[in-house]
Amino acid sequence: MVYEKLLNEIYAVVSLKYLWRGYKPSFVKSESPDWINETMDMGLEVSQALLPDDGQTKNFIEQYLGCLKEELPPAALERYGERLNFYNGRFWAVLPDDPGRQDYLYKAKYRFDKKLEKLNTSYQQRRHNGLYLFLHPGDGDEIDVRHLYEYMGEKQRDCAQRFDWVFLNCRKVIYVCDYTEQQIENRIENQIEKIVLPQNAADFLNTEAEYLRYCGTWEDGVSLEDAT
């Protein structure tokens, strides 16, 4: 997925509409959290599992890829310093400052902690809460979803407000981590649902989300169902 906030928010609810068996219409655009579903009495927040400067760095790379060193802005030279990677006198990459901080698990935990804090301080209060996270594992990475499930459950165990569902989008797979009372109290083994995107589903969801993103104005109160 791209780093465009509204497009990602729309993609999230579109993917839930078509793939999550717990989906009920309709999600309405809001702010803090990003969506409200009155039928489910649920708020849904959507976010990228990134560190604060990841998006800025990606945009910088895309803008100046292949440029000569003297063509880069002085502020970038000062900010990234020796992390700037050059070959044949041209810029090609920004090296990580701390490899451990680039791990997708580290980033997922960081973003979850920030969103959990906001859920308990500034979000609208609903009976149910959901968090949709876009993860960015490496191409060969196996997602340790059980580790993340246990981490997130422990972090919010004693919180006044918690996320009943956390959706982890890993491009070709969406994991649904279920923290509802029923799951916890009954110790049901099936606490993590694995949704493998069917063939061609990713292209379909991207096309649908991009169409909805530009088909109208997404002001607070606009319903996904009305837009479609």
XYZ file of C-alpha atoms in Angstrom:
228
model
C 0.000 0.000 0.000
C 0.978 3.603 -0.538
C 1.524 6.126 2.240
C -1.606 8.156 1.489
C -3.732 8.257 4.628
C -7.238 8.528 3.174
C -6.604 5.888 0.505
C -5.374 3.468 3.152
C -8.402 4.187 5.339
C -10.740 3.404 2.447
C -8.792 0.278 1.469
C -9.091 -0.999 5.042
C -12.885 -0.880 5.187
C -13.224 -2.143 1.603
C -11.091 -5.180 2.459
C -13.197 -5.851 5.558
C -16.401 -5.523 3.545
C -15.347 -8.213 1.089
C -13.221 -10.506 3.262
C -14.158 -10.305 6.972
C -17.087 -12.501 7.944
C -17.796 -10.267 10.937
C -18.462 -7.222 8.728
C -21.803 -5.429 8.983
C -22.728 -2.252 7.076
C -22.042 0.511 7.332
C -18.801 2.261 8.188
C -19.116 6.055 8.229
C -16.131 8.386 7.848
C -15.129 10.025 11.082
C -12.087 11.313 12.937
C -10.509 9.816 16.054
C -11.217 7.059 15.163
C -11.218 7.059 11.357
C -14.516 5.168 10.974
C -17.681 4.630 13.017
C -20.084 1.729 12.487
C -23.359 2.384 14.313
C -24.728 -1.087 13.525
C -21.806 -2.728 15.281
C -21.355 0.165 17.759
C -17.733 0.084 16.701
C -14.941 2.524 16.006
C -12.141 1.612 13.606
C -8.741 3.259 13.477
C -6.446 2.679 10.478
C -2.678 3.109 10.553
C 0.618 2.084 9.008
C 2.958 0.083 11.245
C 5.766 2.576 10.729
C 8.099 4.736 12.754
C 7.480 8.498 12.613
C 10.041 9.291 9.904
C 9.527 6.227 7.662
C 7.057 7.904 5.320
C 9.184 11.030 5.004
C 12.263 8.973 4.183
C 10.388 6.977 1.536
C 9.134 10.165 -0.101
C 12.642 11.618 -0.071
C 14.065 8.500 -1.770
C 11.370 8.553 -4.466
C 11.962 12.256 -5.159
C 15.756 12.208 -5.392
C 16.544 8.645 -6.528
C 19.457 8.696 -9.001
C 20.360 12.338 -8.352
C 23.920 13.571 -7.977
C 25.043 14.395 -4.439
C 25.224 18.109 -5.221
C 21.583 18.006 -6.339
C 20.355 16.889 -2.899
C 19.031 19.576 -0.529
C 21.472 20.563 2.252
C 18.845 19.699 4.873
C 18.830 16.074 3.665
C 22.624 15.872 3.809
C 22.512 17.155 7.369
C 19.634 14.862 8.410
C 20.823 11.569 6.919
C 24.576 12.116 6.762
C 26.524 8.879 6.253
C 23.257 6.938 5.899
C 22.974 8.264 2.331
C 24.085 5.541 -0.078
C 25.767 6.574 -3.336
C 26.999 4.558 -6.308
C 28.779 6.127 -9.268
C 28.197 9.510 -7.654
C 24.415 9.136 -7.560
C 21.996 8.641 -4.662
C 20.243 5.240 -4.382
C 19.199 4.569 -0.783
C 19.043 5.663 2.849
C 20.625 3.059 5.097
C 18.862 2.223 8.398
C 20.191 3.997 11.474
C 19.454 1.018 13.722
C 18.693 -2.345 12.063
C 16.695 -3.501 15.085
C 14.316 -0.592 14.690
C 13.617 -1.599 11.088
C 12.096 -4.938 12.079
C 8.380 -5.178 11.260
C 7.631 -6.543 14.743
C 9.283 -3.536 16.382
C 7.289 -1.167 14.200
C 4.010 -3.023 14.729
C 4.461 -2.887 18.510
C 5.424 0.783 18.398
C 2.340 1.748 16.394
C 0.000 -0.446 18.452
C 1.223 1.166 21.681
C 0.620 4.658 20.286
C -2.895 3.807 19.087
C -3.792 2.084 22.368
C -2.763 5.230 24.234
C -4.995 7.372 22.013
C -7.875 4.918 22.386
C -7.745 5.513 26.132
C -7.296 9.286 25.977
C -8.839 10.910 22.906
C -10.951 8.580 20.745
C -14.734 8.546 20.707
C -15.986 5.896 23.102
C -17.769 2.976 21.457
C -18.789 -0.430 22.741
C -16.340 -2.103 20.369
C -13.044 -0.890 18.948
C -10.943 -2.066 16.019
C -7.440 -1.278 14.806
C -6.366 -1.969 11.212
C -2.580 -2.011 10.798
C -0.675 -2.225 7.529
C 2.467 -4.218 8.285
C 5.566 -4.062 6.090
C 7.504 -7.307 6.495
C 10.310 -8.209 4.143
C 9.497 -10.385 1.154
C 10.815 -13.513 2.838
C 9.631 -12.796 6.379
C 7.312 -15.225 8.115
C 4.850 -13.249 10.225
C 5.037 -14.199 13.898
C 1.378 -13.401 14.395
C 1.091 -15.421 17.613
C 3.822 -13.309 19.194
C 2.045 -10.109 18.172
C -1.304 -11.448 19.384
C 0.093 -12.208 22.829
C 1.970 -8.904 23.018
C -1.087 -6.818 22.138
C -3.313 -8.780 24.478
C -0.946 -8.303 27.397
C -0.441 -4.579 26.693
C -4.162 -3.842 26.844
C -5.131 -6.325 29.546
C -5.595 -3.686 32.250
C -6.681 -0.794 30.014
C -10.101 0.796 30.441
C -10.561 0.750 26.668
C -9.123 -1.941 24.433
C -9.209 -3.087 20.828
C -11.633 -5.976 20.345
C -10.180 -6.710 16.910
C -6.773 -5.938 15.441
C -6.493 -6.496 11.693
C -2.936 -7.076 10.481
C -2.624 -6.503 6.739
C 0.483 -8.277 5.419
C -0.242 -7.660 1.718
C -1.278 -11.173 0.684
C -2.721 -12.163 4.063
C -4.893 -10.369 6.619
C -4.791 -11.693 10.180
C -7.772 -10.941 12.415
C -6.737 -10.954 16.080
C -9.866 -11.387 18.197
C -9.909 -10.005 21.751
C -13.669 -10.079 22.347
C -14.992 -11.214 25.720
C -16.263 -14.442 24.209
C -12.861 -15.389 22.881
C -11.009 -14.541 26.091
C -13.430 -16.047 28.604
C -14.026 -19.275 26.698
C -10.364 -19.658 25.759
C -11.356 -20.484 22.196
C -8.337 -21.670 20.239
C -9.383 -19.922 17.075
C -8.361 -16.456 18.276
C -6.492 -15.614 15.085
C -8.269 -15.802 11.752
C -6.039 -16.010 8.686
C -7.588 -14.480 5.571
C -5.539 -15.386 2.520
C -6.400 -13.032 -0.316
C -7.809 -15.033 -3.229
C -6.136 -14.760 -6.614
C -6.723 -11.308 -8.148
C -8.250 -10.030 -4.894
C -5.413 -7.600 -4.189
C -5.811 -5.913 -7.576
C -9.579 -5.768 -7.114
C -9.316 -4.175 -3.668
C -6.732 -1.648 -4.852
C -8.891 -0.664 -7.822
C -12.024 -0.372 -5.687
C -10.266 1.712 -3.034
C -8.700 4.063 -5.594
C -12.059 4.536 -7.320
C -13.787 5.386 -4.031
C -10.936 7.677 -2.984
C -11.540 9.990 -5.947
C -15.259 9.529 -6.662
C -16.353 12.158 -4.156
C -15.508 14.170 -1.065
C -14.918 12.075 2.029
C -16.224 14.378 4.722
C -17.214 13.234 8.193
C -20.501 11.347 8.010
C -20.051 9.891 4.511
C -20.962 6.202 4.462
C -18.992 3.547 2.596
C -22.230 2.020 1.370
C -23.492 5.359 0.015
C -20.223 5.905 -1.840
C -20.417 2.516 -3.534
